[in-house]
Amino acid sequence: MPDDVLEIAGVSARPGEVVRGRLWVGSYPDGSEVRVPFVLARGLGARAGAGGRRTLLVVAGLHGPEVPGVEVVRRLLTDGLDRTRLAGDLVLVPVANPWGFHRQEMVTPQDAQNLNRVFPGDPEGTTSQRLAHRLFDAFVRPASALVDLHANPEPALEFTIYPIPPDRGLARRARALAEAYGITSVGLPVRAAGPGYLFQAAAALGIPGLAVELVAWRRIVPEAVESALVGIRNVLRALDMYPGRCEPQTVPRIEARGLRRRVVTVAKGGLLHPFRRPGEPVARGETIAVVRDAFGDVVEEVQSPVDGFLLAWPWVVSQALVSGEIAAFVAYAEPEEEDGG
Ligand SMILES: [Zn+2]
């Protein structure tokens, strides 16, 4: 059978096999090679639905400090999934950005670019653009769908982000994956063409996907890993690749549909004192935090720009912020077209 062998980045696997590989993406000045580790994990289960074999791509580590996704990949290969019942294939990429992972930096240190803003990349571009191109060509093109694992600094609610591309049918498929995953989800309108997010560039090829913002970055939180395993099994079910009914999620969620995310920044530096916890409702104009200077005086009141919910206080460096830095993510509901067909 022609589809009996899955070949990706020079590595091949037969049904039931788990095979490791490393994709060359560049080298250091001393000639040390930089390779992205990946695993092909092929199922043995029979698909219930019609159509060809399906491949779910699970990517982690596009951003260096976001380590929980690496653990999620390990668990998917051990006790997180029954591969004898998996109908189709998994392509797992635990550390997609070795440049950033080596230094534990959010942006790629060599060019200060955010890898998740340059997809589908450029084979003749900067370090990040070349890496994006290699990842996209090797792993995204053969995929039927993708899950891109990220992590937010705490305190934060876990949530998924699904792209809303101009292709409405594809937007519906991406939203369906987010709903199957089962935690709070926010939609992100994206242009048809990049450069941009991984799931945006995948959508341009007709491949639905979602990003997951786990908690927390720089460390593994067991509850977040369990939630991710439930979510990915549910995504596999939505893709008709795994048996059983969708499992209930294990983390708190905001039930509202059609959520969008708004970023709240501060004008003045200082220490941020929040008044709301992730998941709690907020009102437009409500003071959700204050900024205090070194003497303890309030120098700024931070107001919610929307009626909605507090999603996260994603303090990347610390709770001491500088002008222009992100203080919070808030979510607000926007009516979505529920068109069928
Ligand atoms: Zn990230």
mmCIF file of C-alpha atoms and ligand atoms in Angstrom:
data_model
loop_
_atom_site.group_PDB
_atom_site.id
_atom_site.type_symbol
_atom_site.label_atom_id
_atom_site.label_comp_id
_atom_site.label_asym_id
_atom_site.label_seq_id
_atom_site.Cartn_x
_atom_site.Cartn_y
_atom_site.Cartn_z
ATOM 1 C CA MET A 1 0.000 0.000 0.000
ATOM 2 C CA PRO A 2 1.381 3.388 -0.922
ATOM 3 C CA ASP A 3 0.393 4.963 2.408
ATOM 4 C CA ASP A 4 1.952 2.144 4.418
ATOM 5 C CA VAL A 5 5.143 4.123 4.975
ATOM 6 C CA LEU A 6 5.110 7.625 6.409
ATOM 7 C CA GLU A 7 8.218 9.549 5.457
ATOM 8 C CA ILE A 8 8.998 12.916 7.001
ATOM 9 C CA ALA A 9 12.313 14.756 6.982
ATOM 10 C CA GLY A 10 14.182 11.673 5.804
ATOM 11 C CA VAL A 11 12.715 9.407 8.490
ATOM 12 C CA SER A 12 10.205 6.698 7.703
ATOM 13 C CA ALA A 13 7.781 4.757 9.888
ATOM 14 C CA ARG A 14 5.300 1.950 9.351
ATOM 15 C CA PRO A 15 1.932 1.640 11.110
ATOM 16 C CA GLY A 16 2.405 0.963 14.820
ATOM 17 C CA GLU A 17 5.975 2.232 14.841
ATOM 18 C CA VAL A 18 7.466 5.103 16.838
ATOM 19 C CA VAL A 19 10.533 6.552 15.163
ATOM 20 C CA ARG A 20 12.741 9.432 16.232
ATOM 21 C CA GLY A 21 14.459 11.922 13.950
ATOM 22 C CA ARG A 22 16.292 15.224 13.915
ATOM 23 C CA LEU A 23 15.738 17.890 11.296
ATOM 24 C CA TRP A 24 18.795 19.985 10.410
ATOM 25 C CA VAL A 25 17.968 23.693 10.675
ATOM 26 C CA GLY A 26 21.382 25.378 10.826
ATOM 27 C CA SER A 27 24.745 25.498 12.503
ATOM 28 C CA TYR A 28 26.798 27.530 14.970
ATOM 29 C CA PRO A 29 30.013 29.327 14.004
ATOM 30 C CA ASP A 30 32.098 26.371 15.184
ATOM 31 C CA GLY A 31 30.169 24.074 12.900
ATOM 32 C CA SER A 32 28.006 22.530 15.630
ATOM 33 C CA GLU A 33 24.815 21.525 13.951
ATOM 34 C CA VAL A 34 21.408 22.600 15.167
ATOM 35 C CA ARG A 35 18.700 20.007 14.704
ATOM 36 C CA VAL A 36 15.051 19.929 15.700
ATOM 37 C CA PRO A 37 14.075 16.655 17.402
ATOM 38 C CA PHE A 38 10.843 15.037 16.237
ATOM 39 C CA VAL A 39 8.961 11.775 16.623
ATOM 40 C CA LEU A 40 6.693 9.955 14.191
ATOM 41 C CA ALA A 41 4.167 7.902 16.154
ATOM 42 C CA ARG A 42 1.897 5.821 13.971
ATOM 43 C CA GLY A 43 -1.346 4.336 15.183
ATOM 44 C CA LEU A 44 -2.838 0.919 14.580
ATOM 45 C CA GLY A 45 -6.513 1.777 15.085
ATOM 46 C CA ALA A 46 -9.092 1.753 12.317
ATOM 47 C CA ARG A 47 -10.784 4.980 11.348
ATOM 48 C CA ALA A 48 -14.529 5.117 11.652
ATOM 49 C CA GLY A 49 -15.073 7.776 9.015
ATOM 50 C CA ALA A 50 -14.288 7.997 5.340
ATOM 51 C CA GLY A 51 -11.237 9.577 3.725
ATOM 52 C CA GLY A 52 -7.505 9.045 3.763
ATOM 53 C CA ARG A 53 -5.100 8.619 6.595
ATOM 54 C CA ARG A 54 -4.846 11.611 8.921
ATOM 55 C CA THR A 55 -1.849 13.183 10.583
ATOM 56 C CA LEU A 56 -1.994 15.441 13.623
ATOM 57 C CA LEU A 57 1.043 17.647 14.136
ATOM 58 C CA VAL A 58 1.775 18.629 17.753
ATOM 59 C CA VAL A 59 4.381 21.352 18.060
ATOM 60 C CA ALA A 60 5.953 22.564 21.316
ATOM 61 C CA GLY A 61 8.761 24.944 22.092
ATOM 62 C CA LEU A 62 8.375 27.583 19.384
ATOM 63 C CA HIS A 63 9.288 29.904 22.265
ATOM 64 C CA GLY A 64 12.306 28.919 24.370
ATOM 65 C CA PRO A 65 10.987 29.219 27.943
ATOM 66 C CA GLU A 66 7.655 27.483 27.277
ATOM 67 C CA VAL A 67 8.655 24.090 28.604
ATOM 68 C CA PRO A 68 5.334 22.420 29.578
ATOM 69 C CA GLY A 69 4.684 21.405 25.957
ATOM 70 C CA VAL A 70 7.859 19.318 25.954
ATOM 71 C CA GLU A 71 6.406 17.294 28.814
ATOM 72 C CA VAL A 72 3.043 16.986 27.040
ATOM 73 C CA VAL A 73 4.826 15.405 24.065
ATOM 74 C CA ARG A 74 6.614 12.946 26.355
ATOM 75 C CA ARG A 75 3.307 11.955 27.956
ATOM 76 C CA LEU A 76 1.626 11.509 24.559
ATOM 77 C CA LEU A 77 4.317 8.928 23.818
ATOM 78 C CA THR A 78 3.961 7.118 27.133
ATOM 79 C CA ASP A 79 0.765 6.941 29.205
ATOM 80 C CA GLY A 80 -1.153 9.855 27.649
ATOM 81 C CA LEU A 81 -2.469 8.004 24.644
ATOM 82 C CA ASP A 82 -3.279 4.440 23.632
ATOM 83 C CA ARG A 83 -1.554 4.138 20.273
ATOM 84 C CA THR A 84 -3.135 0.779 19.547
ATOM 85 C CA ARG A 85 -6.415 2.708 19.279
ATOM 86 C CA LEU A 86 -4.993 5.717 17.416
ATOM 87 C CA ALA A 87 -6.282 5.808 13.848
ATOM 88 C CA GLY A 88 -3.737 7.833 11.916
ATOM 89 C CA ASP A 89 -0.393 9.363 12.695
ATOM 90 C CA LEU A 90 1.160 11.826 15.098
ATOM 91 C CA VAL A 91 4.085 14.028 14.255
ATOM 92 C CA LEU A 92 5.481 15.377 17.530
ATOM 93 C CA VAL A 93 7.985 18.219 17.714
ATOM 94 C CA PRO A 94 8.931 18.829 21.379
ATOM 95 C CA VAL A 95 11.494 21.607 20.837
ATOM 96 C CA ALA A 96 10.702 23.500 17.657
ATOM 97 C CA ASN A 97 13.095 26.379 18.304
ATOM 98 C CA PRO A 98 16.462 25.027 19.515
ATOM 99 C CA TRP A 99 18.041 28.498 19.157
ATOM 100 C CA GLY A 100 15.628 29.937 21.709
ATOM 101 C CA PHE A 101 15.574 26.789 23.838
ATOM 102 C CA HIS A 102 19.358 26.793 24.336
ATOM 103 C CA ARG A 103 19.178 30.284 25.793
ATOM 104 C CA GLN A 104 15.648 29.969 27.271
ATOM 105 C CA GLU A 105 14.592 33.113 25.472
ATOM 106 C CA MET A 106 11.184 33.960 24.046
ATOM 107 C CA VAL A 107 12.615 35.428 20.867
ATOM 108 C CA THR A 108 15.266 33.756 18.764
ATOM 109 C CA PRO A 109 18.496 35.195 20.248
ATOM 110 C CA GLN A 110 20.342 35.435 16.920
ATOM 111 C CA ASP A 111 17.883 37.819 15.238
ATOM 112 C CA ALA A 112 15.579 38.929 18.099
ATOM 113 C CA GLN A 113 12.563 37.739 16.100
ATOM 114 C CA ASN A 114 9.455 36.034 17.417
ATOM 115 C CA LEU A 115 9.404 32.715 15.554
ATOM 116 C CA ASN A 116 5.615 32.595 15.768
ATOM 117 C CA ARG A 117 5.277 35.764 13.659
ATOM 118 C CA VAL A 118 7.342 34.739 10.638
ATOM 119 C CA PHE A 119 5.612 31.620 9.281
ATOM 120 C CA PRO A 120 5.753 30.195 6.643
ATOM 121 C CA GLY A 121 9.303 31.538 6.771
ATOM 122 C CA ASP A 122 11.887 32.228 4.116
ATOM 123 C CA PRO A 123 14.663 29.831 3.021
ATOM 124 C CA GLU A 124 16.959 32.814 2.388
ATOM 125 C CA GLY A 125 15.889 34.934 5.368
ATOM 126 C CA THR A 126 17.044 35.487 8.931
ATOM 127 C CA THR A 127 17.748 32.693 11.434
ATOM 128 C CA SER A 128 14.082 32.625 12.521
ATOM 129 C CA GLN A 129 12.732 32.840 8.984
ATOM 130 C CA ARG A 130 14.945 29.969 7.844
ATOM 131 C CA LEU A 131 13.918 27.875 10.842
ATOM 132 C CA ALA A 132 10.237 28.625 10.172
ATOM 133 C CA HIS A 133 10.670 27.566 6.562
ATOM 134 C CA ARG A 134 12.340 24.287 7.517
ATOM 135 C CA LEU A 135 9.678 23.487 10.135
ATOM 136 C CA PHE A 136 6.843 24.424 7.828
ATOM 137 C CA ASP A 137 8.112 22.415 4.882
ATOM 138 C CA ALA A 138 8.947 19.304 6.884
ATOM 139 C CA PHE A 139 6.110 19.101 9.388
ATOM 140 C CA VAL A 140 3.167 21.337 8.485
ATOM 141 C CA ARG A 141 2.735 20.458 4.820
ATOM 142 C CA PRO A 142 2.078 16.731 5.491
ATOM 143 C CA ALA A 143 -0.318 17.478 8.398
ATOM 144 C CA SER A 144 -4.118 17.279 8.421
ATOM 145 C CA ALA A 145 -4.362 19.498 11.511
ATOM 146 C CA LEU A 146 -2.051 20.985 14.124
ATOM 147 C CA VAL A 147 -1.874 21.799 17.806
ATOM 148 C CA ASP A 148 0.769 24.370 18.764
ATOM 149 C CA LEU A 149 1.631 24.246 22.476
ATOM 150 C CA HIS A 150 2.655 27.473 24.190
ATOM 151 C CA ALA A 151 2.639 28.622 27.813
ATOM 152 C CA ASN A 152 1.809 31.862 29.579
ATOM 153 C CA PRO A 153 3.547 33.257 32.620
ATOM 154 C CA GLU A 154 1.348 33.044 35.713
ATOM 155 C CA PRO A 155 -1.120 33.942 36.976
ATOM 156 C CA ALA A 156 -3.186 32.904 33.989
ATOM 157 C CA LEU A 157 -6.174 30.889 32.915
ATOM 158 C CA GLU A 158 -5.376 28.203 30.377
ATOM 159 C CA PHE A 159 -6.904 28.923 27.004
ATOM 160 C CA THR A 160 -6.710 28.001 23.354
ATOM 161 C CA ILE A 161 -6.478 30.415 20.440
ATOM 162 C CA TYR A 162 -7.992 29.459 17.120
ATOM 163 C CA PRO A 163 -7.382 31.390 13.903
ATOM 164 C CA ILE A 164 -10.226 33.056 12.063
ATOM 165 C CA PRO A 165 -8.938 33.154 8.470
ATOM 166 C CA PRO A 166 -10.946 34.669 5.588
ATOM 167 C CA ASP A 167 -11.949 31.122 4.545
ATOM 168 C CA ARG A 168 -15.036 30.688 6.702
ATOM 169 C CA GLY A 169 -15.216 26.944 6.286
ATOM 170 C CA LEU A 170 -11.690 26.615 7.573
ATOM 171 C CA ALA A 171 -12.444 29.042 10.414
ATOM 172 C CA ARG A 172 -15.305 26.767 11.471
ATOM 173 C CA ARG A 173 -13.035 23.711 11.407
ATOM 174 C CA ALA A 174 -10.441 25.480 13.560
ATOM 175 C CA ARG A 175 -13.119 26.595 16.018
ATOM 176 C CA ALA A 176 -14.445 23.037 16.174
ATOM 177 C CA LEU A 177 -10.996 21.807 17.211
ATOM 178 C CA ALA A 178 -10.858 24.454 19.954
ATOM 179 C CA GLU A 179 -14.330 23.474 21.172
ATOM 180 C CA ALA A 180 -13.317 19.819 21.229
ATOM 181 C CA TYR A 181 -10.157 20.674 23.194
ATOM 182 C CA GLY A 182 -12.579 21.943 25.781
ATOM 183 C CA ILE A 183 -11.024 24.865 27.683
ATOM 184 C CA THR A 184 -11.607 28.619 27.344
ATOM 185 C CA SER A 185 -11.018 29.543 23.717
ATOM 186 C CA VAL A 186 -10.458 32.860 21.972
ATOM 187 C CA GLY A 187 -10.585 33.509 18.230
ATOM 188 C CA LEU A 188 -7.902 35.506 16.447
ATOM 189 C CA PRO A 189 -8.786 37.035 13.056
ATOM 190 C CA VAL A 190 -5.822 36.551 10.687
ATOM 191 C CA ARG A 191 -5.054 37.681 7.156
ATOM 192 C CA ALA A 192 -4.913 35.148 4.376
ATOM 193 C CA ALA A 193 -1.184 35.469 3.816
ATOM 194 C CA GLY A 194 1.723 35.691 6.220
ATOM 195 C CA PRO A 195 4.190 36.268 7.529
ATOM 196 C CA GLY A 196 2.516 35.366 10.761
ATOM 197 C CA TYR A 197 1.507 32.711 13.222
ATOM 198 C CA LEU A 198 2.134 29.026 12.606
ATOM 199 C CA PHE A 199 -1.620 28.298 12.557
ATOM 200 C CA GLN A 200 -2.150 31.240 10.211
ATOM 201 C CA ALA A 201 0.337 29.926 7.645
ATOM 202 C CA ALA A 202 -1.150 26.440 8.023
ATOM 203 C CA ALA A 203 -4.620 27.866 7.420
ATOM 204 C CA ALA A 204 -3.338 29.373 4.164
ATOM 205 C CA LEU A 205 -2.761 25.746 3.084
ATOM 206 C CA GLY A 206 -6.222 24.701 4.256
ATOM 207 C CA ILE A 207 -4.911 23.019 7.425
ATOM 208 C CA PRO A 208 -6.892 23.832 10.598
ATOM 209 C CA GLY A 209 -5.049 24.313 13.845
ATOM 210 C CA LEU A 210 -5.052 25.894 17.238
ATOM 211 C CA ALA A 211 -2.551 27.275 19.709
ATOM 212 C CA VAL A 212 -2.742 26.338 23.385
ATOM 213 C CA GLU A 213 -1.605 28.682 26.147
ATOM 214 C CA LEU A 214 -0.666 26.350 28.958
ATOM 215 C CA VAL A 215 0.330 27.447 32.447
ATOM 216 C CA ALA A 216 3.134 28.126 33.240
ATOM 217 C CA TRP A 217 6.197 28.942 31.314
ATOM 218 C CA ARG A 218 9.679 28.021 32.593
ATOM 219 C CA ARG A 219 8.225 25.175 34.680
ATOM 220 C CA ILE A 220 6.006 22.129 34.344
ATOM 221 C CA VAL A 221 2.656 22.305 36.129
ATOM 222 C CA PRO A 222 1.167 18.771 36.346
ATOM 223 C CA GLU A 223 -2.469 19.998 36.164
ATOM 224 C CA ALA A 224 -1.713 21.857 32.934
ATOM 225 C CA VAL A 225 -0.110 18.779 31.408
ATOM 226 C CA GLU A 226 -3.148 16.626 32.302
ATOM 227 C CA SER A 227 -5.467 19.216 30.774
ATOM 228 C CA ALA A 228 -3.383 19.239 27.590
ATOM 229 C CA LEU A 229 -3.595 15.450 27.330
ATOM 230 C CA VAL A 230 -7.383 15.594 27.664
ATOM 231 C CA GLY A 231 -7.493 18.394 25.098
ATOM 232 C CA ILE A 232 -5.328 16.621 22.533
ATOM 233 C CA ARG A 233 -7.236 13.340 22.917
ATOM 234 C CA ASN A 234 -10.427 15.338 22.339
ATOM 235 C CA VAL A 235 -8.931 17.003 19.247
ATOM 236 C CA LEU A 236 -8.035 13.535 17.944
ATOM 237 C CA ARG A 237 -11.666 12.506 18.504
ATOM 238 C CA ALA A 238 -12.882 15.564 16.603
ATOM 239 C CA LEU A 239 -10.603 14.463 13.763
ATOM 240 C CA ASP A 240 -12.062 10.956 13.929
ATOM 241 C CA MET A 241 -8.632 9.582 14.908
ATOM 242 C CA TYR A 242 -9.373 8.339 18.426
ATOM 243 C CA PRO A 243 -12.302 6.417 19.903
ATOM 244 C CA GLY A 244 -14.637 7.411 22.693
ATOM 245 C CA ARG A 245 -16.572 10.479 23.676
ATOM 246 C CA CYS A 246 -14.904 13.793 24.408
ATOM 247 C CA GLU A 247 -13.633 13.887 28.012
ATOM 248 C CA PRO A 248 -14.536 16.735 30.347
ATOM 249 C CA GLN A 249 -11.744 19.205 30.904
ATOM 250 C CA THR A 250 -9.907 19.418 34.185
ATOM 251 C CA VAL A 251 -9.204 23.165 34.488
ATOM 252 C CA PRO A 252 -11.532 26.152 35.091
ATOM 253 C CA ARG A 253 -12.995 27.687 31.952
ATOM 254 C CA ILE A 254 -14.963 30.703 30.794
ATOM 255 C CA GLU A 255 -18.120 29.385 29.186
ATOM 256 C CA ALA A 256 -18.756 32.344 26.853
ATOM 257 C CA ARG A 257 -18.418 31.711 23.114
ATOM 258 C CA GLY A 258 -16.940 33.986 20.479
ATOM 259 C CA LEU A 259 -14.278 35.376 22.793
ATOM 260 C CA ARG A 260 -11.559 37.697 21.531
ATOM 261 C CA ARG A 261 -8.428 38.715 23.363
ATOM 262 C CA ARG A 262 -7.396 42.270 24.168
ATOM 263 C CA VAL A 263 -3.942 43.181 25.429
ATOM 264 C CA VAL A 264 -3.740 45.745 28.243
ATOM 265 C CA THR A 265 -0.464 47.625 28.633
ATOM 266 C CA VAL A 266 0.726 50.143 31.223
ATOM 267 C CA ALA A 267 1.783 53.716 30.484
ATOM 268 C CA LYS A 268 3.952 54.071 33.573
ATOM 269 C CA GLY A 269 6.470 51.756 35.139
ATOM 270 C CA GLY A 270 6.155 50.382 38.635
ATOM 271 C CA LEU A 271 4.824 47.407 40.535
ATOM 272 C CA LEU A 272 1.471 46.129 39.380
ATOM 273 C CA HIS A 273 -1.152 45.324 41.998
ATOM 274 C CA PRO A 274 -4.037 43.361 40.423
ATOM 275 C CA PHE A 275 -7.595 43.343 41.775
ATOM 276 C CA ARG A 276 -8.987 40.492 39.684
ATOM 277 C CA ARG A 277 -8.071 36.846 39.313
ATOM 278 C CA PRO A 278 -7.899 35.024 35.974
ATOM 279 C CA GLY A 279 -11.382 33.846 34.988
ATOM 280 C CA GLU A 280 -13.213 36.603 36.884
ATOM 281 C CA PRO A 281 -15.539 38.990 35.049
ATOM 282 C CA VAL A 282 -14.421 42.564 34.439
ATOM 283 C CA ALA A 283 -16.412 45.633 33.396
ATOM 284 C CA ARG A 284 -15.400 48.228 30.851
ATOM 285 C CA GLY A 285 -13.746 51.138 32.655
ATOM 286 C CA GLU A 286 -13.310 49.155 35.851
ATOM 287 C CA THR A 287 -9.960 49.582 37.561
ATOM 288 C CA ILE A 288 -8.503 46.085 37.443
ATOM 289 C CA ALA A 289 -5.069 46.979 38.802
ATOM 290 C CA VAL A 290 -2.953 49.871 39.956
ATOM 291 C CA VAL A 291 0.702 50.645 39.322
ATOM 292 C CA ARG A 292 2.641 51.774 42.390
ATOM 293 C CA ASP A 293 6.035 53.444 42.230
ATOM 294 C CA ALA A 294 8.999 52.692 44.463
ATOM 295 C CA PHE A 295 7.515 54.846 47.255
ATOM 296 C CA GLY A 296 4.249 52.928 47.114
ATOM 297 C CA ASP A 297 2.265 55.777 45.571
ATOM 298 C CA VAL A 298 -0.277 54.915 42.897
ATOM 299 C CA VAL A 299 0.996 56.333 39.596
ATOM 300 C CA GLU A 300 -1.549 54.701 37.299
ATOM 301 C CA GLU A 301 -4.939 53.041 37.431
ATOM 302 C CA VAL A 302 -5.249 50.251 34.886
ATOM 303 C CA GLN A 303 -8.738 49.974 33.448
ATOM 304 C CA SER A 304 -10.370 47.171 31.528
ATOM 305 C CA PRO A 305 -11.081 48.317 27.955
ATOM 306 C CA VAL A 306 -13.967 45.846 27.638
ATOM 307 C CA ASP A 307 -16.820 44.086 29.373
ATOM 308 C CA GLY A 308 -15.525 40.560 29.662
ATOM 309 C CA PHE A 309 -13.180 38.393 31.662
ATOM 310 C CA LEU A 310 -9.673 38.566 33.008
ATOM 311 C CA LEU A 311 -7.633 35.952 31.151
ATOM 312 C CA ALA A 312 -4.112 36.397 32.427
ATOM 313 C CA TRP A 313 -1.537 38.612 34.065
ATOM 314 C CA PRO A 314 1.257 37.398 31.789
ATOM 315 C CA TRP A 315 4.252 39.038 33.416
ATOM 316 C CA VAL A 316 7.068 37.865 31.246
ATOM 317 C CA VAL A 317 9.917 39.172 33.383
ATOM 318 C CA SER A 318 8.316 40.047 36.713
ATOM 319 C CA GLN A 319 5.506 41.972 38.373
ATOM 320 C CA ALA A 320 7.651 45.108 38.063
ATOM 321 C CA LEU A 321 6.697 46.557 34.678
ATOM 322 C CA VAL A 322 8.125 49.248 32.437
ATOM 323 C CA SER A 323 6.114 51.667 30.293
ATOM 324 C CA GLY A 324 4.466 49.850 27.427
ATOM 325 C CA GLU A 325 4.771 46.395 28.930
ATOM 326 C CA ILE A 326 1.840 43.969 28.953
ATOM 327 C CA ALA A 327 -0.082 44.005 32.224
ATOM 328 C CA ALA A 328 -3.023 41.759 31.348
ATOM 329 C CA PHE A 329 -4.953 39.814 28.758
ATOM 330 C CA VAL A 330 -8.701 40.317 28.897
ATOM 331 C CA ALA A 331 -11.336 38.548 26.847
ATOM 332 C CA TYR A 332 -14.607 39.895 25.510
ATOM 333 C CA ALA A 333 -17.388 38.181 23.609
ATOM 334 C CA GLU A 334 -18.115 39.066 20.023
ATOM 335 C CA PRO A 335 -21.095 37.549 18.195
ATOM 336 C CA GLU A 336 -19.898 34.950 15.696
ATOM 337 C CA GLU A 337 -21.698 33.849 12.593
ATOM 338 C CA GLU A 338 -23.141 30.454 13.225
ATOM 339 C CA ASP A 339 -23.564 29.709 9.555
ATOM 340 C CA GLY A 340 -23.893 26.108 8.595
ATOM 341 C CA GLY A 341 -22.783 24.358 5.430
HETATM 342 ZN ZN ZN B 1 4.584 30.943 22.994
#
